Amino acid sequence: MATSDPVYLRVVEDIRRQIIDGTLPPGAPIPSRAQLTRKYQVGETAARHALRVLAGEGLIIGRVGSGHYVRDRPVLAPLHRWRFLDRPAPFAADLQAQGRRVTWDWHSEPVEAGPDLGRRLKVDGSATLTRTHYIFRGDGKPLQLATSYEPLELAVHGEDERRGLVARMHTLGIKITEVVESVHTRPPRPAEIDALHLAAGVHVLHVERTHWAGDRPVETSDIVIPGDRFRVMYSMPL
Amino acid sequence: MATSDPVYLRVVEDIRRQIIDGTLPPGAPIPSRAQLTRKYQVGETAARHALRVLAGEGLIIGRVGSGHYVRDRPVLAPLHRWRFLDRPAPFAADLQAQGRRVTWDWHSEPVEAGPDLGRRLKVDGSATLTRTHYIFRGDGKPLQLATSYEPLELAVHGEDERRGLVARMHTLGIKITEVVESVHTRPPRPAEIDALHLAAGVHVLHVERTHWAGDRPVETSDIVIPGDRFRVMYSMPL
DNA sequence: TCCGCAAAGTTGGGGCTCCAAGTCTGTTCG
DNA sequence: CGAACAGACTTGGAGCCCCAACTTTGCGGA
């Protein structure tokens, strides 16, 4: 234990420990800035910075006018950072960053939600959604597929589809606050083998992603990525 | 475009755009705090905050005494946040957060690096590494496997293995600065079918992860996760 | 030409303050 | 009793300042 660690880290580590070991359960209030300065004998800057770090880690959430609280949902990791959320696919931007030319095509049509999508988007099964199929290509070769579903009243048509979801929602006055993803592996469906030129025996990564604005889901998508040739490099600053 | 957006966002968005569209190529210097305050007519707090946000996104990196630079490696996403890096496996902590009791066993032994691990850890193929096999269980049932490799001189033995890598390196005066992961899907090996009780035809997610301290790799591991039953929920604050 | 050193510039930790906007709570008034 | 309102708190944006530690650069002397 280095004695000259920044003081804000003392606060961060103490609160983080309490959250992880359950002393501060989900929903519990975190001391306010003013209380932290007194409790830990630090300046307001340090207290504020500690709260920001914990919020950035997703352990706590700040509510203006009320306070900071331990998040109730386990907040873990995204498959990509938020600046890349504004694309329909998690990995297309990554490849772009690696210098490969990524292009994509899409087409949209209205569909009935059905029970499964109804649950994912918290709408009635008979509601109409806009379904958009995407195919991403890197240097011409197929990379990944994505199918996105949005409630009809939120979908914007025409040229606007080129813009990302976050930007489009922004113009509607809706702020995306959260993204939830789940990932699993499965054998490809025939259409996927075809579209992605999959070799025999190769499975796919299936990412199910939902964008939330508060407690309301505004978009959900299924992203299908070939499981063999695809090795994405992530890296992360500590 | 909302006119009352925070001013720091103007700076963030402008610089981010320049990085993404290539105006600021990898390695290019970002204007300093002082320069940003002049260029964008903002206070030091806003300039500083903008740089911190961009650094947090992994787009730029700050070097004390020198400046901020566009990162040369595409910095994308981790499979888990750094607070969970301090575990040998990406998903064990997630399950713990979901209320499932996670336990694990491990055993270590010295091995010769060989060409592949030598490359991953930037050591000679004849160097000796400490290999540690882990098996993670959730409520008694096998969840995932991990195999971790460390240069012999960095591995700490005995009780200390219970502590996470980041903490152990900290005591050695080594600061982990980066984590790089790649993920792909493949059929399981016989030993994996056995250890994970995999059903026929189920593939596994294979995560290859390396911890870096500056430009020196200090640990690399292979994490094997069943691809079927495993649906991890991530979520992320925006 | 090369070396060493000092000055200037830069990050990151910390401190303090002001303010808008939102939430909470307790009291007063109809 | 119930509704409305005022005052106390809280977050998040923003500004300005000081300082330690580190890097870069340019200058002067050998």
JSON list of N, CA and C (backbone and C1' of nucleotides) in Angstrom, two decimals, chain D residues 5-19:
[
{"chain": "D", "resi": 5, "resn": "DC", "atom": "P", "xyz": [-48.60, 27.21, -5.40]},
{"chain": "D", "resi": 5, "resn": "DC", "atom": "O5'", "xyz": [-47.60, 27.79, -4.33]},
{"chain": "D", "resi": 5, "resn": "DC", "atom": "C5'", "xyz": [-48.05, 27.94, -2.97]},
{"chain": "D", "resi": 5, "resn": "DC", "atom": "C4'", "xyz": [-46.85, 27.88, -2.03]},
{"chain": "D", "resi": 5, "resn": "DC", "atom": "C3'", "xyz": [-45.51, 28.23, -2.71]},
{"chain": "D", "resi": 5, "resn": "DC", "atom": "O3'", "xyz": [-44.85, 29.16, -1.88]},
{"chain": "D", "resi": 5, "resn": "DC", "atom": "C1'", "xyz": [-45.31, 26.19, -1.53]},
{"chain": "D", "resi": 6, "resn": "DA", "atom": "P", "xyz": [-43.68, 30.09, -2.50]},
{"chain": "D", "resi": 6, "resn": "DA", "atom": "O5'", "xyz": [-42.70, 30.14, -1.26]},
{"chain": "D", "resi": 6, "resn": "DA", "atom": "C5'", "xyz": [-43.24, 29.96, 0.06]},
{"chain": "D", "resi": 6, "resn": "DA", "atom": "C4'", "xyz": [-42.17, 29.39, 0.98]},
{"chain": "D", "resi": 6, "resn": "DA", "atom": "C3'", "xyz": [-40.75, 29.85, 0.66]},
{"chain": "D", "resi": 6, "resn": "DA", "atom": "O3'", "xyz": [-40.07, 30.05, 1.89]},
{"chain": "D", "resi": 6, "resn": "DA", "atom": "C1'", "xyz": [-40.87, 27.48, 0.51]},
{"chain": "D", "resi": 7, "resn": "DG", "atom": "P", "xyz": [-38.67, 30.81, 1.89]},
{"chain": "D", "resi": 7, "resn": "DG", "atom": "O5'", "xyz": [-37.70, 29.69, 2.46]},
{"chain": "D", "resi": 7, "resn": "DG", "atom": "C5'", "xyz": [-38.15, 28.89, 3.55]},
{"chain": "D", "resi": 7, "resn": "DG", "atom": "C4'", "xyz": [-37.26, 27.67, 3.69]},
{"chain": "D", "resi": 7, "resn": "DG", "atom": "C3'", "xyz": [-35.78, 27.93, 3.46]},
{"chain": "D", "resi": 7, "resn": "DG", "atom": "O3'", "xyz": [-35.07, 27.19, 4.44]},
{"chain": "D", "resi": 7, "resn": "DG", "atom": "C1'", "xyz": [-36.50, 26.23, 2.00]},
{"chain": "D", "resi": 8, "resn": "DA", "atom": "P", "xyz": [-33.49, 27.41, 4.65]},
{"chain": "D", "resi": 8, "resn": "DA", "atom": "O5'", "xyz": [-32.93, 25.93, 4.55]},
{"chain": "D", "resi": 8, "resn": "DA", "atom": "C5'", "xyz": [-33.68, 24.87, 5.16]},
{"chain": "D", "resi": 8, "resn": "DA", "atom": "C4'", "xyz": [-33.21, 23.54, 4.62]},
{"chain": "D", "resi": 8, "resn": "DA", "atom": "C3'", "xyz": [-31.69, 23.46, 4.38]},
{"chain": "D", "resi": 8, "resn": "DA", "atom": "O3'", "xyz": [-31.25, 22.19, 4.81]},
{"chain": "D", "resi": 8, "resn": "DA", "atom": "C1'", "xyz": [-32.82, 22.95, 2.39]},
{"chain": "D", "resi": 9, "resn": "DC", "atom": "P", "xyz": [-29.67, 21.96, 5.10]},
{"chain": "D", "resi": 9, "resn": "DC", "atom": "O5'", "xyz": [-29.32, 20.82, 4.05]},
{"chain": "D", "resi": 9, "resn": "DC", "atom": "C5'", "xyz": [-30.00, 20.88, 2.81]},
{"chain": "D", "resi": 9, "resn": "DC", "atom": "C4'", "xyz": [-30.00, 19.52, 2.16]},
{"chain": "D", "resi": 9, "resn": "DC", "atom": "C3'", "xyz": [-28.61, 19.14, 1.64]},
{"chain": "D", "resi": 9, "resn": "DC", "atom": "O3'", "xyz": [-28.51, 17.73, 1.55]},
{"chain": "D", "resi": 9, "resn": "DC", "atom": "C1'", "xyz": [-30.05, 19.69, -0.18]},
{"chain": "D", "resi": 10, "resn": "DT", "atom": "P", "xyz": [-27.07, 17.11, 1.11]},
{"chain": "D", "resi": 10, "resn": "DT", "atom": "O5'", "xyz": [-27.24, 16.91, -0.45]},
{"chain": "D", "resi": 10, "resn": "DT", "atom": "C5'", "xyz": [-28.18, 15.95, -0.95]},
{"chain": "D", "resi": 10, "resn": "DT", "atom": "C4'", "xyz": [-28.08, 15.87, -2.45]},
{"chain": "D", "resi": 10, "resn": "DT", "atom": "C3'", "xyz": [-26.64, 15.87, -2.93]},
{"chain": "D", "resi": 10, "resn": "DT", "atom": "O3'", "xyz": [-26.36, 14.75, -3.74]},
{"chain": "D", "resi": 10, "resn": "DT", "atom": "C1'", "xyz": [-27.91, 17.53, -4.06]},
{"chain": "D", "resi": 11, "resn": "DT", "atom": "P", "xyz": [-24.84, 14.62, -4.29]},
{"chain": "D", "resi": 11, "resn": "DT", "atom": "O5'", "xyz": [-25.08, 14.92, -5.83]},
{"chain": "D", "resi": 11, "resn": "DT", "atom": "C5'", "xyz": [-26.00, 14.12, -6.55]},
{"chain": "D", "resi": 11, "resn": "DT", "atom": "C4'", "xyz": [-26.25, 14.74, -7.91]},
{"chain": "D", "resi": 11, "resn": "DT", "atom": "C3'", "xyz": [-25.01, 14.76, -8.81]},
{"chain": "D", "resi": 11, "resn": "DT", "atom": "O3'", "xyz": [-25.37, 14.22, -10.07]},
{"chain": "D", "resi": 11, "resn": "DT", "atom": "C1'", "xyz": [-25.93, 16.94, -8.63]},
{"chain": "D", "resi": 12, "resn": "DG", "atom": "P", "xyz": [-24.28, 13.77, -11.10]},
{"chain": "D", "resi": 12, "resn": "DG", "atom": "O5'", "xyz": [-24.05, 15.09, -11.96]},
{"chain": "D", "resi": 12, "resn": "DG", "atom": "C5'", "xyz": [-25.14, 15.61, -12.71]},
{"chain": "D", "resi": 12, "resn": "DG", "atom": "C4'", "xyz": [-24.70, 16.86, -13.42]},
{"chain": "D", "resi": 12, "resn": "DG", "atom": "C3'", "xyz": [-23.28, 16.78, -14.01]},
{"chain": "D", "resi": 12, "resn": "DG", "atom": "O3'", "xyz": [-23.30, 17.46, -15.25]},
{"chain": "D", "resi": 12, "resn": "DG", "atom": "C1'", "xyz": [-23.40, 18.58, -12.54]},
{"chain": "D", "resi": 13, "resn": "DG", "atom": "P", "xyz": [-22.13, 17.40, -16.27]},
{"chain": "D", "resi": 13, "resn": "DG", "atom": "O5'", "xyz": [-21.87, 18.93, -16.60]},
{"chain": "D", "resi": 13, "resn": "DG", "atom": "C5'", "xyz": [-22.97, 19.75, -17.00]},
{"chain": "D", "resi": 13, "resn": "DG", "atom": "C4'", "xyz": [-22.59, 21.20, -16.86]},
{"chain": "D", "resi": 13, "resn": "DG", "atom": "C3'", "xyz": [-21.23, 21.55, -17.46]},
{"chain": "D", "resi": 13, "resn": "DG", "atom": "O3'", "xyz": [-21.40, 22.67, -18.31]},
{"chain": "D", "resi": 13, "resn": "DG", "atom": "C1'", "xyz": [-21.39, 22.36, -15.23]},
{"chain": "D", "resi": 14, "resn": "DA", "atom": "P", "xyz": [-20.22, 23.06, -19.33]},
{"chain": "D", "resi": 14, "resn": "DA", "atom": "O5'", "xyz": [-19.38, 24.11, -18.49]},
{"chain": "D", "resi": 14, "resn": "DA", "atom": "C5'", "xyz": [-20.05, 25.27, -17.98]},
{"chain": "D", "resi": 14, "resn": "DA", "atom": "C4'", "xyz": [-19.13, 26.04, -17.07]},
{"chain": "D", "resi": 14, "resn": "DA", "atom": "C3'", "xyz": [-17.65, 26.04, -17.46]},
{"chain": "D", "resi": 14, "resn": "DA", "atom": "O3'", "xyz": [-17.34, 27.32, -18.02]},
{"chain": "D", "resi": 14, "resn": "DA", "atom": "C1'", "xyz": [-18.00, 25.88, -15.09]},
{"chain": "D", "resi": 15, "resn": "DG", "atom": "P", "xyz": [-15.85, 27.63, -18.46]},
{"chain": "D", "resi": 15, "resn": "DG", "atom": "O5'", "xyz": [-15.27, 28.47, -17.23]},
{"chain": "D", "resi": 15, "resn": "DG", "atom": "C5'", "xyz": [-16.15, 29.34, -16.51]},
{"chain": "D", "resi": 15, "resn": "DG", "atom": "C4'", "xyz": [-15.38, 30.02, -15.41]},
{"chain": "D", "resi": 15, "resn": "DG", "atom": "C3'", "xyz": [-13.88, 30.09, -15.70]},
{"chain": "D", "resi": 15, "resn": "DG", "atom": "O3'", "xyz": [-13.36, 31.40, -15.48]},
{"chain": "D", "resi": 15, "resn": "DG", "atom": "C1'", "xyz": [-14.26, 29.03, -13.60]},
{"chain": "D", "resi": 16, "resn": "DC", "atom": "P", "xyz": [-11.88, 31.74, -16.00]},
{"chain": "D", "resi": 16, "resn": "DC", "atom": "O5'", "xyz": [-11.02, 31.68, -14.68]},
{"chain": "D", "resi": 16, "resn": "DC", "atom": "C5'", "xyz": [-11.47, 32.35, -13.51]},
{"chain": "D", "resi": 16, "resn": "DC", "atom": "C4'", "xyz": [-10.58, 32.00, -12.34]},
{"chain": "D", "resi": 16, "resn": "DC", "atom": "C3'", "xyz": [-9.10, 31.84, -12.71]},
{"chain": "D", "resi": 16, "resn": "DC", "atom": "O3'", "xyz": [-8.30, 32.70, -11.93]},
{"chain": "D", "resi": 16, "resn": "DC", "atom": "C1'", "xyz": [-9.86, 30.01, -11.40]},
{"chain": "D", "resi": 17, "resn": "DC", "atom": "P", "xyz": [-6.74, 32.90, -12.26]},
{"chain": "D", "resi": 17, "resn": "DC", "atom": "O5'", "xyz": [-6.09, 32.13, -11.02]},
{"chain": "D", "resi": 17, "resn": "DC", "atom": "C5'", "xyz": [-6.74, 32.18, -9.75]},
{"chain": "D", "resi": 17, "resn": "DC", "atom": "C4'", "xyz": [-6.10, 31.18, -8.80]},
{"chain": "D", "resi": 17, "resn": "DC", "atom": "C3'", "xyz": [-4.63, 30.91, -9.09]},
{"chain": "D", "resi": 17, "resn": "DC", "atom": "O3'", "xyz": [-3.82, 31.38, -8.03]},
{"chain": "D", "resi": 17, "resn": "DC", "atom": "C1'", "xyz": [-5.85, 28.87, -8.72]},
{"chain": "D", "resi": 18, "resn": "DC", "atom": "P", "xyz": [-2.18, 31.33, -8.19]},
{"chain": "D", "resi": 18, "resn": "DC", "atom": "O5'", "xyz": [-1.82, 29.98, -7.43]},
{"chain": "D", "resi": 18, "resn": "DC", "atom": "C5'", "xyz": [-2.31, 29.77, -6.12]},
{"chain": "D", "resi": 18, "resn": "DC", "atom": "C4'", "xyz": [-1.75, 28.46, -5.59]},
{"chain": "D", "resi": 18, "resn": "DC", "atom": "C3'", "xyz": [-0.29, 28.23, -5.99]},
{"chain": "D", "resi": 18, "resn": "DC", "atom": "O3'", "xyz": [0.47, 27.83, -4.87]},
{"chain": "D", "resi": 18, "resn": "DC", "atom": "C1'", "xyz": [-1.63, 26.38, -6.68]},
{"chain": "D", "resi": 19, "resn": "DC", "atom": "P", "xyz": [2.06, 27.72, -4.95]},
{"chain": "D", "resi": 19, "resn": "DC", "atom": "O5'", "xyz": [2.29, 26.16, -5.21]},
{"chain": "D", "resi": 19, "resn": "DC", "atom": "C5'", "xyz": [1.63, 25.23, -4.36]},
{"chain": "D", "resi": 19, "resn": "DC", "atom": "C4'", "xyz": [1.89, 23.82, -4.85]},
{"chain": "D", "resi": 19, "resn": "DC", "atom": "C3'", "xyz": [3.33, 23.58, -5.34]},
{"chain": "D", "resi": 19, "resn": "DC", "atom": "O3'", "xyz": [3.83, 22.41, -4.73]},
{"chain": "D", "resi": 19, "resn": "DC", "atom": "C1'", "xyz": [1.76, 22.83, -6.94]}
]
